[in-house]
PDB file of C-alpha atoms and ligand atoms in Angstrom:
ATOM      1  CA  MET A 655      38.926  41.729 -36.982  1.00  0.00           C
ATOM      2  CA  GLU A 656      39.848  45.668 -37.849  1.00  0.00           C
ATOM      3  CA  ASP A 657      41.131  48.030 -35.995  1.00  0.00           C
ATOM      4  CA  TRP A 658      39.745  51.356 -36.667  1.00  0.00           C
ATOM      5  CA  ALA A 659      42.604  53.131 -34.179  1.00  0.00           C
ATOM      6  CA  GLN A 660      44.199  55.117 -36.985  1.00  0.00           C
ATOM      7  CA  CYS A 661      40.302  56.915 -37.730  1.00  0.00           C
ATOM      8  CA  LEU A 662      40.227  57.592 -33.998  1.00  0.00           C
ATOM      9  CA  ASP A 663      43.493  59.422 -34.302  1.00  0.00           C
ATOM     10  CA  GLU A 664      42.516  61.071 -37.850  1.00  0.00           C
ATOM     11  CA  ALA A 665      38.932  61.678 -35.800  1.00  0.00           C
ATOM     12  CA  VAL A 666      41.036  63.904 -32.804  1.00  0.00           C
ATOM     13  CA  ARG A 667      43.061  65.701 -35.536  1.00  0.00           C
ATOM     14  CA  VAL A 668      40.037  67.271 -37.291  1.00  0.00           C
ATOM     15  CA  ALA A 669      37.468  66.874 -34.016  1.00  0.00           C
ATOM     16  CA  ARG A 670      40.771  70.248 -32.477  1.00  0.00           C
ATOM     17  CA  ARG A 671      40.817  71.719 -35.784  1.00  0.00           C
ATOM     18  CA  ALA A 672      37.201  72.277 -35.925  1.00  0.00           C
ATOM     19  CA  GLY A 673      37.014  73.337 -32.288  1.00  0.00           C
ATOM     20  CA  GLN A 674      39.838  76.000 -32.743  1.00  0.00           C
ATOM     21  CA  VAL A 675      37.292  77.049 -36.127  1.00  0.00           C
ATOM     22  CA  VAL A 676      34.594  77.032 -33.101  1.00  0.00           C
ATOM     23  CA  ALA A 677      36.437  78.622 -30.828  1.00  0.00           C
ATOM     24  CA  CYS A 678      37.260  81.442 -33.790  1.00  0.00           C
ATOM     25  CA  ALA A 679      33.917  82.087 -34.865  1.00  0.00           C
ATOM     26  CA  VAL A 680      32.300  82.477 -31.226  1.00  0.00           C
ATOM     27  CA  GLN A 681      34.476  85.593 -31.083  1.00  0.00           C
ATOM     28  CA  GLN A 682      33.187  87.116 -34.771  1.00  0.00           C
ATOM     29  CA  GLU A 683      29.796  88.446 -35.837  1.00  0.00           C
ATOM     30  CA  LYS A 684      27.223  85.289 -36.360  1.00  0.00           C
ATOM     31  CA  CYS A 685      24.365  85.380 -39.103  1.00  0.00           C
ATOM     32  CA  VAL A 686      21.642  83.453 -37.223  1.00  0.00           C
ATOM     33  CA  ARG A 687      18.367  81.691 -39.128  1.00  0.00           C
ATOM     34  CA  SER A 688      16.362  79.095 -37.677  1.00  0.00           C
ATOM     35  CA  LYS A 689      14.880  75.458 -39.433  1.00  0.00           C
ATOM     36  CA  SER A 690      12.021  73.544 -37.941  1.00  0.00           C
ATOM     37  CA  THR A 691      10.716  75.830 -35.334  1.00  0.00           C
ATOM     38  CA  PRO A 692      12.548  79.936 -34.232  1.00  0.00           C
ATOM     39  CA  THR A 693      14.442  78.172 -31.644  1.00  0.00           C
ATOM     40  CA  ASP A 694      15.745  75.689 -34.210  1.00  0.00           C
ATOM     41  CA  LEU A 695      18.899  77.453 -34.950  1.00  0.00           C
ATOM     42  CA  VAL A 696      21.500  77.453 -37.113  1.00  0.00           C
ATOM     43  CA  THR A 697      24.900  80.049 -38.460  1.00  0.00           C
ATOM     44  CA  GLU A 698      27.193  79.899 -41.233  1.00  0.00           C
ATOM     45  CA  ALA A 699      30.058  78.208 -38.551  1.00  0.00           C
ATOM     46  CA  ASP A 700      27.501  75.105 -38.353  1.00  0.00           C
ATOM     47  CA  GLN A 701      27.616  74.337 -42.103  1.00  0.00           C
ATOM     48  CA  GLN A 702      31.411  75.182 -42.438  1.00  0.00           C
ATOM     49  CA  VAL A 703      32.488  73.267 -39.803  1.00  0.00           C
ATOM     50  CA  GLU A 704      30.583  69.768 -40.773  1.00  0.00           C
ATOM     51  CA  GLU A 705      31.984  70.940 -44.476  1.00  0.00           C
ATOM     52  CA  LEU A 706      35.518  71.073 -43.042  1.00  0.00           C
ATOM     53  CA  ILE A 707      35.071  67.730 -40.496  1.00  0.00           C
ATOM     54  CA  ILE A 708      33.781  65.475 -43.499  1.00  0.00           C
ATOM     55  CA  SER A 709      35.875  67.029 -46.162  1.00  0.00           C
ATOM     56  CA  THR A 710      38.967  65.957 -44.496  1.00  0.00           C
ATOM     57  CA  LEU A 711      37.695  62.580 -43.323  1.00  0.00           C
ATOM     58  CA  ARG A 712      36.641  61.412 -46.996  1.00  0.00           C
ATOM     59  CA  SER A 713      39.666  62.271 -48.293  1.00  0.00           C
ATOM     60  CA  ARG A 714      41.656  59.880 -46.169  1.00  0.00           C
ATOM     61  CA  PHE A 715      38.605  57.629 -45.733  1.00  0.00           C
ATOM     62  CA  PRO A 716      36.875  57.837 -49.202  1.00  0.00           C
ATOM     63  CA  GLU A 717      34.637  54.169 -48.620  1.00  0.00           C
ATOM     64  CA  HIS A 718      33.500  55.361 -45.212  1.00  0.00           C
ATOM     65  CA  ARG A 719      29.497  56.765 -45.239  1.00  0.00           C
ATOM     66  CA  PHE A 720      28.145  60.285 -43.309  1.00  0.00           C
ATOM     67  CA  ILE A 721      26.022  61.477 -41.031  1.00  0.00           C
ATOM     68  CA  GLY A 722      25.967  64.894 -40.372  1.00  0.00           C
ATOM     69  CA  GLU A 723      23.460  67.291 -38.733  1.00  0.00           C
ATOM     70  CA  GLU A 724      23.707  69.864 -41.502  1.00  0.00           C
ATOM     71  CA  SER A 725      23.750  67.706 -43.928  1.00  0.00           C
ATOM     72  CA  SER A 726      20.216  66.371 -43.356  1.00  0.00           C
ATOM     73  CA  ALA A 727      19.133  69.861 -42.758  1.00  0.00           C
ATOM     74  CA  ALA A 728      20.180  69.864 -46.257  1.00  0.00           C
ATOM     75  CA  GLY A 729      18.434  67.049 -47.457  1.00  0.00           C
ATOM     76  CA  VAL A 730      20.874  64.228 -47.132  1.00  0.00           C
ATOM     77  CA  LYS A 731      19.349  60.979 -46.163  1.00  0.00           C
ATOM     78  CA  CYS A 732      20.077  59.978 -42.385  1.00  0.00           C
ATOM     79  CA  GLU A 733      20.787  56.283 -42.695  1.00  0.00           C
ATOM     80  CA  LEU A 734      22.776  54.019 -40.655  1.00  0.00           C
ATOM     81  CA  THR A 735      23.835  50.859 -42.807  1.00  0.00           C
ATOM     82  CA  ASP A 736      26.140  47.940 -42.185  1.00  0.00           C
ATOM     83  CA  SER A 737      29.227  50.317 -43.563  1.00  0.00           C
ATOM     84  CA  PRO A 738      31.599  51.972 -41.209  1.00  0.00           C
ATOM     85  CA  THR A 739      29.194  55.640 -41.001  1.00  0.00           C
ATOM     86  CA  TRP A 740      30.540  58.614 -39.218  1.00  0.00           C
ATOM     87  CA  ILE A 741      27.822  60.604 -36.984  1.00  0.00           C
ATOM     88  CA  ILE A 742      29.098  64.267 -36.774  1.00  0.00           C
ATOM     89  CA  ASP A 743      27.454  66.910 -35.005  1.00  0.00           C
ATOM     90  CA  PRO A 744      29.589  69.861 -36.025  1.00  0.00           C
ATOM     91  CA  ILE A 745      28.372  72.861 -32.826  1.00  0.00           C
ATOM     92  CA  ASP A 746      26.071  70.592 -30.482  1.00  0.00           C
ATOM     93  CA  GLY A 747      24.832  73.943 -28.379  1.00  0.00           C
ATOM     94  CA  THR A 748      23.871  76.021 -31.606  1.00  0.00           C
ATOM     95  CA  CYS A 749      22.121  78.264 -29.042  1.00  0.00           C
ATOM     96  CA  ASN A 750      25.482  78.730 -26.657  1.00  0.00           C
ATOM     97  CA  PHE A 751      27.660  79.150 -29.351  1.00  0.00           C
ATOM     98  CA  VAL A 752      25.284  82.011 -30.739  1.00  0.00           C
ATOM     99  CA  HIS A 753      25.111  83.576 -27.254  1.00  0.00           C
ATOM    100  CA  SER A 754      28.928  82.990 -26.255  1.00  0.00           C
ATOM    101  CA  PHE A 755      27.687  80.652 -23.626  1.00  0.00           C
ATOM    102  CA  PRO A 756      30.510  78.462 -22.957  1.00  0.00           C
ATOM    103  CA  MET A 757      29.447  75.575 -23.375  1.00  0.00           C
ATOM    104  CA  VAL A 758      29.671  74.327 -26.722  1.00  0.00           C
ATOM    105  CA  ALA A 759      31.397  71.001 -28.306  1.00  0.00           C
ATOM    106  CA  VAL A 760      32.434  69.102 -31.267  1.00  0.00           C
ATOM    107  CA  SER A 761      31.286  65.136 -31.593  1.00  0.00           C
ATOM    108  CA  ILE A 762      31.837  62.835 -33.593  1.00  0.00           C
ATOM    109  CA  GLY A 763      31.491  59.034 -33.449  1.00  0.00           C
ATOM    110  CA  PHE A 764      32.148  55.856 -35.696  1.00  0.00           C
ATOM    111  CA  ALA A 765      29.909  53.039 -35.982  1.00  0.00           C
ATOM    112  CA  VAL A 766      30.287  49.463 -37.836  1.00  0.00           C
ATOM    113  CA  ARG A 767      27.682  47.373 -38.499  1.00  0.00           C
ATOM    114  CA  LYS A 768      25.370  50.128 -36.766  1.00  0.00           C
ATOM    115  CA  GLU A 769      27.574  48.921 -33.513  1.00  0.00           C
ATOM    116  CA  LEU A 770      29.489  52.343 -32.246  1.00  0.00           C
ATOM    117  CA  GLU A 771      33.598  51.553 -32.453  1.00  0.00           C
ATOM    118  CA  PHE A 772      34.518  54.877 -30.722  1.00  0.00           C
ATOM    119  CA  GLY A 773      33.488  58.884 -29.715  1.00  0.00           C
ATOM    120  CA  VAL A 774      35.311  62.099 -30.518  1.00  0.00           C
ATOM    121  CA  ILE A 775      34.197  65.551 -28.315  1.00  0.00           C
ATOM    122  CA  TYR A 776      36.024  68.701 -28.057  1.00  0.00           C
ATOM    123  CA  HIS A 777      34.701  71.529 -25.784  1.00  0.00           C
ATOM    124  CA  CYS A 778      35.568  74.390 -28.198  1.00  0.00           C
ATOM    125  CA  PHE A 779      35.822  76.762 -24.848  1.00  0.00           C
ATOM    126  CA  ASP A 780      38.221  75.313 -22.498  1.00  0.00           C
ATOM    127  CA  GLU A 781      40.034  72.876 -25.301  1.00  0.00           C
ATOM    128  CA  THR A 782      39.187  69.642 -23.333  1.00  0.00           C
ATOM    129  CA  LEU A 783      39.288  66.799 -25.503  1.00  0.00           C
ATOM    130  CA  TYR A 784      37.144  63.341 -24.617  1.00  0.00           C
ATOM    131  CA  THR A 785      37.357  60.117 -26.362  1.00  0.00           C
ATOM    132  CA  ALA A 786      36.377  56.717 -25.857  1.00  0.00           C
ATOM    133  CA  ARG A 787      36.894  53.778 -28.062  1.00  0.00           C
ATOM    134  CA  LYS A 788      35.083  50.200 -27.644  1.00  0.00           C
ATOM    135  CA  GLY A 789      37.312  48.316 -25.162  1.00  0.00           C
ATOM    136  CA  HIS A 790      39.566  50.522 -24.202  1.00  0.00           C
ATOM    137  CA  GLY A 791      38.288  53.240 -21.532  1.00  0.00           C
ATOM    138  CA  ALA A 792      37.301  56.670 -21.639  1.00  0.00           C
ATOM    139  CA  PHE A 793      39.528  59.711 -21.297  1.00  0.00           C
ATOM    140  CA  ARG A 794      39.223  63.359 -20.489  1.00  0.00           C
ATOM    141  CA  ASN A 795      42.724  65.529 -22.259  1.00  0.00           C
ATOM    142  CA  GLY A 796      44.668  61.534 -22.000  1.00  0.00           C
ATOM    143  CA  VAL A 797      43.150  61.146 -17.749  1.00  0.00           C
ATOM    144  CA  ARG A 798      41.295  57.985 -17.337  1.00  0.00           C
ATOM    145  CA  LEU A 799      37.152  58.726 -16.665  1.00  0.00           C
ATOM    146  CA  GLN A 800      34.974  56.899 -14.067  1.00  0.00           C
ATOM    147  CA  VAL A 801      31.352  57.377 -13.704  1.00  0.00           C
ATOM    148  CA  SER A 802      29.659  58.035 -10.223  1.00  0.00           C
ATOM    149  CA  LYS A 803      29.024  54.810  -8.693  1.00  0.00           C
ATOM    150  CA  GLU A 804      26.071  56.204  -6.786  1.00  0.00           C
ATOM    151  CA  LYS A 805      22.984  54.244  -6.890  1.00  0.00           C
ATOM    152  CA  ASP A 806      20.493  56.071  -4.356  1.00  0.00           C
ATOM    153  CA  VAL A 807      18.637  58.848  -6.780  1.00  0.00           C
ATOM    154  CA  SER A 808      17.974  61.399  -3.544  1.00  0.00           C
ATOM    155  CA  LYS A 809      22.041  61.890  -3.915  1.00  0.00           C
ATOM    156  CA  SER A 810      21.757  62.600  -7.301  1.00  0.00           C
ATOM    157  CA  LEU A 811      22.398  65.000  -9.880  1.00  0.00           C
ATOM    158  CA  VAL A 812      20.317  64.717 -12.894  1.00  0.00           C
ATOM    159  CA  LEU A 813      20.916  66.943 -16.242  1.00  0.00           C
ATOM    160  CA  THR A 814      18.626  67.002 -18.678  1.00  0.00           C
ATOM    161  CA  GLU A 815      17.662  68.979 -22.820  1.00  0.00           C
ATOM    162  CA  ILE A 816      14.781  70.341 -23.571  1.00  0.00           C
ATOM    163  CA  GLY A 817      14.862  70.706 -27.602  1.00  0.00           C
ATOM    164  CA  ALA A 818      13.700  73.404 -30.412  1.00  0.00           C
ATOM    165  CA  LYS A 819       9.830  72.182 -30.377  1.00  0.00           C
ATOM    166  CA  ARG A 820       8.698  73.971 -27.652  1.00  0.00           C
ATOM    167  CA  ASP A 821       4.408  73.162 -28.080  1.00  0.00           C
ATOM    168  CA  SER A 822       2.790  73.263 -24.492  1.00  0.00           C
ATOM    169  CA  ALA A 823       1.504  69.571 -24.613  1.00  0.00           C
ATOM    170  CA  THR A 824       5.366  69.050 -25.557  1.00  0.00           C
ATOM    171  CA  LEU A 825       6.539  71.266 -22.345  1.00  0.00           C
ATOM    172  CA  ASP A 826       3.671  69.926 -20.059  1.00  0.00           C
ATOM    173  CA  ILE A 827       5.294  66.545 -20.403  1.00  0.00           C
ATOM    174  CA  PHE A 828       8.890  67.982 -20.131  1.00  0.00           C
ATOM    175  CA  LEU A 829       7.621  70.205 -16.782  1.00  0.00           C
ATOM    176  CA  GLY A 830       6.005  66.986 -15.528  1.00  0.00           C
ATOM    177  CA  ASN A 831       8.814  64.966 -16.482  1.00  0.00           C
ATOM    178  CA  MET A 832      11.471  67.359 -14.635  1.00  0.00           C
ATOM    179  CA  LYS A 833       9.111  67.892 -11.431  1.00  0.00           C
ATOM    180  CA  LYS A 834       9.198  64.317 -11.016  1.00  0.00           C
ATOM    181  CA  MET A 835      12.931  64.275 -10.684  1.00  0.00           C
ATOM    182  CA  LEU A 836      12.999  67.147  -8.556  1.00  0.00           C
ATOM    183  CA  SER A 837      10.610  65.583  -6.351  1.00  0.00           C
ATOM    184  CA  ALA A 838      11.895  62.565  -5.744  1.00  0.00           C
ATOM    185  CA  PRO A 839      14.214  64.077  -4.539  1.00  0.00           C
ATOM    186  CA  THR A 840      17.505  64.307  -6.348  1.00  0.00           C
ATOM    187  CA  HIS A 841      19.718  66.384  -5.447  1.00  0.00           C
ATOM    188  CA  GLY A 842      18.513  68.939  -8.673  1.00  0.00           C
ATOM    189  CA  VAL A 843      17.837  69.145 -11.949  1.00  0.00           C
ATOM    190  CA  ARG A 844      20.587  71.111 -14.697  1.00  0.00           C
ATOM    191  CA  ILE A 845      19.521  72.405 -18.813  1.00  0.00           C
ATOM    192  CA  ILE A 846      23.365  73.116 -19.972  1.00  0.00           C
ATOM    193  CA  GLY A 847      22.397  73.361 -23.898  1.00  0.00           C
ATOM    194  CA  SER A 848      24.407  70.957 -25.026  1.00  0.00           C
ATOM    195  CA  SER A 849      23.262  67.070 -24.861  1.00  0.00           C
ATOM    196  CA  THR A 850      27.126  65.828 -26.189  1.00  0.00           C
ATOM    197  CA  LEU A 851      28.703  67.840 -23.398  1.00  0.00           C
ATOM    198  CA  ALA A 852      26.423  66.970 -20.754  1.00  0.00           C
ATOM    199  CA  LEU A 853      26.388  63.663 -21.222  1.00  0.00           C
ATOM    200  CA  CYS A 854      30.322  63.928 -21.241  1.00  0.00           C
ATOM    201  CA  LEU A 855      29.555  65.135 -17.601  1.00  0.00           C
ATOM    202  CA  VAL A 856      27.942  62.046 -17.084  1.00  0.00           C
ATOM    203  CA  ALA A 857      30.687  60.517 -18.218  1.00  0.00           C
ATOM    204  CA  SER A 858      32.852  62.312 -15.812  1.00  0.00           C
ATOM    205  CA  GLY A 859      30.844  61.275 -12.448  1.00  0.00           C
ATOM    206  CA  SER A 860      29.937  65.119 -12.377  1.00  0.00           C
ATOM    207  CA  ALA A 861      26.397  64.330 -12.816  1.00  0.00           C
ATOM    208  CA  GLU A 862      24.955  60.990 -11.994  1.00  0.00           C
ATOM    209  CA  ALA A 863      21.709  60.572 -14.957  1.00  0.00           C
ATOM    210  CA  TYR A 864      20.465  62.172 -17.925  1.00  0.00           C
ATOM    211  CA  TYR A 865      17.730  62.025 -20.189  1.00  0.00           C
ATOM    212  CA  GLN A 866      16.343  63.598 -23.552  1.00  0.00           C
ATOM    213  CA  PHE A 867      13.533  63.120 -25.803  1.00  0.00           C
ATOM    214  CA  GLY A 868      13.425  64.674 -29.019  1.00  0.00           C
ATOM    215  CA  LEU A 869      17.757  64.288 -30.004  1.00  0.00           C
ATOM    216  CA  HIS A 870      18.872  63.311 -32.995  1.00  0.00           C
ATOM    217  CA  CYS A 871      21.751  60.172 -33.662  1.00  0.00           C
ATOM    218  CA  TRP A 872      24.480  62.393 -33.468  1.00  0.00           C
ATOM    219  CA  ASP A 873      23.713  64.460 -29.897  1.00  0.00           C
ATOM    220  CA  ILE A 874      24.469  60.958 -28.824  1.00  0.00           C
ATOM    221  CA  ALA A 875      26.785  58.753 -31.165  1.00  0.00           C
ATOM    222  CA  ALA A 876      30.578  59.930 -29.555  1.00  0.00           C
ATOM    223  CA  ALA A 877      28.771  60.437 -25.896  1.00  0.00           C
ATOM    224  CA  THR A 878      27.224  56.759 -25.860  1.00  0.00           C
ATOM    225  CA  VAL A 879      31.260  55.202 -26.006  1.00  0.00           C
ATOM    226  CA  ILE A 880      32.489  57.694 -23.704  1.00  0.00           C
ATOM    227  CA  ILE A 881      29.607  57.258 -21.227  1.00  0.00           C
ATOM    228  CA  ARG A 882      30.180  52.922 -21.297  1.00  0.00           C
ATOM    229  CA  GLU A 883      34.252  52.818 -21.537  1.00  0.00           C
ATOM    230  CA  ALA A 884      33.484  55.075 -18.539  1.00  0.00           C
ATOM    231  CA  GLY A 885      31.307  52.438 -16.905  1.00  0.00           C
ATOM    232  CA  GLY A 886      27.942  53.922 -17.003  1.00  0.00           C
ATOM    233  CA  VAL A 887      24.947  52.762 -19.011  1.00  0.00           C
ATOM    234  CA  VAL A 888      22.563  54.570 -22.230  1.00  0.00           C
ATOM    235  CA  MET A 889      20.042  52.773 -22.794  1.00  0.00           C
ATOM    236  CA  ASP A 890      15.990  53.759 -24.208  1.00  0.00           C
ATOM    237  CA  THR A 891      13.891  55.323 -22.201  1.00  0.00           C
ATOM    238  CA  THR A 892      11.894  52.515 -21.611  1.00  0.00           C
ATOM    239  CA  GLY A 893      14.593  50.403 -20.867  1.00  0.00           C
ATOM    240  CA  ASN A 894      15.191  48.887 -23.953  1.00  0.00           C
ATOM    241  CA  THR A 895      18.279  48.755 -25.882  1.00  0.00           C
ATOM    242  CA  LEU A 896      19.372  51.783 -26.825  1.00  0.00           C
ATOM    243  CA  ASP A 897      18.258  53.039 -31.047  1.00  0.00           C
ATOM    244  CA  LEU A 898      20.671  55.757 -32.082  1.00  0.00           C
ATOM    245  CA  MET A 899      17.818  56.748 -34.651  1.00  0.00           C
ATOM    246  CA  SER A 900      14.588  57.026 -31.609  1.00  0.00           C
ATOM    247  CA  ARG A 901      15.422  60.327 -30.376  1.00  0.00           C
ATOM    248  CA  ARG A 902      15.591  59.690 -26.713  1.00  0.00           C
ATOM    249  CA  VAL A 903      17.750  58.025 -24.392  1.00  0.00           C
ATOM    250  CA  VAL A 904      18.846  58.065 -20.611  1.00  0.00           C
ATOM    251  CA  ALA A 905      21.634  57.523 -19.382  1.00  0.00           C
ATOM    252  CA  ALA A 906      23.737  57.119 -15.912  1.00  0.00           C
ATOM    253  CA  GLY A 907      26.090  56.179 -14.033  1.00  0.00           C
ATOM    254  CA  THR A 908      24.543  52.852 -12.449  1.00  0.00           C
ATOM    255  CA  ARG A 909      21.718  50.302 -13.653  1.00  0.00           C
ATOM    256  CA  GLU A 910      19.744  51.558 -10.108  1.00  0.00           C
ATOM    257  CA  ILE A 911      19.532  55.418 -10.980  1.00  0.00           C
ATOM    258  CA  ALA A 912      18.849  54.722 -14.977  1.00  0.00           C
ATOM    259  CA  ASP A 913      16.033  52.244 -14.013  1.00  0.00           C
ATOM    260  CA  TYR A 914      14.568  54.719 -11.475  1.00  0.00           C
ATOM    261  CA  VAL A 915      14.923  57.432 -14.492  1.00  0.00           C
ATOM    262  CA  VAL A 916      12.963  55.395 -16.489  1.00  0.00           C
ATOM    263  CA  LYS A 917      10.392  54.491 -14.644  1.00  0.00           C
ATOM    264  CA  GLN A 918       9.453  58.167 -13.579  1.00  0.00           C
ATOM    265  CA  LEU A 919       9.430  59.410 -17.209  1.00  0.00           C
ATOM    266  CA  GLN A 920       5.873  60.380 -19.369  1.00  0.00           C
ATOM    267  CA  PRO A 921       7.700  59.464 -23.306  1.00  0.00           C
ATOM    268  CA  ILE A 922       7.277  62.637 -25.405  1.00  0.00           C
ATOM    269  CA  ASN A 923       7.092  61.676 -28.840  1.00  0.00           C
ATOM    270  CA  TYR A 924       8.968  62.274 -31.872  1.00  0.00           C
ATOM    271  CA  GLY A 925       9.529  60.886 -35.279  1.00  0.00           C
ATOM    272  CA  ARG A 926      12.781  58.540 -35.400  1.00  0.00           C
ATOM    273  CA  ASP A 927      15.787  60.276 -37.458  1.00  0.00           C
ATOM    274  CA  ASP A 928      15.610  57.523 -40.237  1.00  0.00           C
ATOM    275  CA  SER A 929      12.406  56.591 -42.296  1.00  0.00           C
ATOM    276  CA  ASP A 930      12.861  52.891 -42.137  1.00  0.00           C
ATOM    277  CA  PRO A 931      11.496  51.444 -38.742  1.00  0.00           C
ATOM    278  CA  ASP A 932      13.655  48.486 -39.919  1.00  0.00           C
ATOM    279  CA  ASN A 933      16.964  49.787 -39.481  1.00  0.00           C
ATOM    280  CA  LEU A 934      17.111  49.831 -36.087  1.00  0.00           C
ATOM    281  CA  ALA A 935      20.653  51.258 -35.508  1.00  0.00           C
ATOM    282  CA  LEU A 936      21.538  48.607 -32.499  1.00  0.00           C
ATOM    283  CA  THR A 937      23.773  49.608 -30.722  1.00  0.00           C
ATOM    284  CA  SER A 938      24.902  46.566 -27.711  1.00  0.00           C
ATOM    285  CA  ASP A 939      23.963  47.603 -24.225  1.00  0.00           C
ATOM    286  CA  PRO A 940      26.351  46.339 -21.490  1.00  0.00           C
TER     287      PRO A 940
HETATM  288  C1  IPD B 225      20.995  70.678 -29.041  1.00  0.00           C
HETATM  289  C2  IPD B 225      21.628  70.477 -27.903  1.00  0.00           C
HETATM  290  C3  IPD B 225      20.392  71.192 -26.830  1.00  0.00           C
HETATM  291  C4  IPD B 225      19.407  69.517 -26.822  1.00  0.00           C
HETATM  292  C5  IPD B 225      18.814  69.739 -28.535  1.00  0.00           C
HETATM  293  C6  IPD B 225      20.068  69.650 -29.720  1.00  0.00           C
HETATM  294  P1  IPD B 225      22.296  71.286 -31.401  1.00  0.00           P
HETATM  295  O1  IPD B 225      21.858  70.237 -30.261  1.00  0.00           O
HETATM  296  O2  IPD B 225      22.614  69.410 -27.894  1.00  0.00           O
HETATM  297  O3  IPD B 225      20.876  70.988 -26.081  1.00  0.00           O
HETATM  298  O4  IPD B 225      18.678  70.261 -26.321  1.00  0.00           O
HETATM  299  O5  IPD B 225      17.955  68.330 -28.466  1.00  0.00           O
HETATM  300  O6  IPD B 225      19.733  69.332 -30.965  1.00  0.00           O
HETATM  301  O7  IPD B 225      21.697  72.190 -32.252  1.00  0.00           O
HETATM  302  O8  IPD B 225      23.218  72.380 -30.960  1.00  0.00           O
HETATM  303  O9  IPD B 225      23.364  70.852 -32.382  1.00  0.00           O
HETATM  304 CA1   CA B 226      20.943  72.417 -34.267  1.00  0.00          CA
HETATM  305 CA1   CA B 227      23.532  68.977 -31.131  1.00  0.00          CA
HETATM  306 CA1   CA B 228      24.930  70.914 -34.271  1.00  0.00          CA
END
């Protein structure tokens, strides 16, 4: 079996470097454009940071494949094959970045034979580094992470996010799902504007669950390893095994809370991240 520790070390190095670039860029004037919808924002920093990460990793691992948010937006096919593949979100929380709202991260996941091997997430504002490698635990700045053991949803804090699609049908389902979670009753529902950092909060035991429709593989690849290695569950909103390309996810500290959330949710339909329905990015569900 191959040892991917060297790749993980490189991911940590480049995530820290990228995070420093983001932290500098947040203080400068930004050129903000929109992509698919007026609320789907992108800045020059998103593109520059992705270029930095991919060129650095490609020079070290020329035979590997790369999936990145901004490369996909520029037309590079988003495809997960059996080859070692890096899955990169250069700035997660672009809208936060634009407003200097301090929830912004660099996310780098790595999969081999469609199985996630490790994940690295760097919180650019407070320099916190989250890492996890399959079978080796999850860490925040080197300190081991453990999810919440809470099984009772009425004692839970739940996180969710809404993507850039804001038509009234999507918003109705989103608000309906939120109402169900609030009236469970949970202790509360939060939206922080960064799916990767929301998932890191679940991994850290600061929230019991997270769900979202409409995210992409680069929003969840790294964080999925981190939550699983912290003892939590990550699955499809139907309760089935997570498919990284399906654009929907439920994560929780315990199976009981994950199952509860799954039962409450009305689905919001988004297209897949890839165009090939057989190209399932299956990741084993513990
Ligand atoms: C977005 C953020 C946001 C989530 C969106 C993502 P981006 O990522 O994680 O919280 O609601 O679905 O697309 O575009 O800032 O990398
Ligand atoms: Ca984006
Ligand atoms: Ca993202
Ligand atoms: Ca992004």
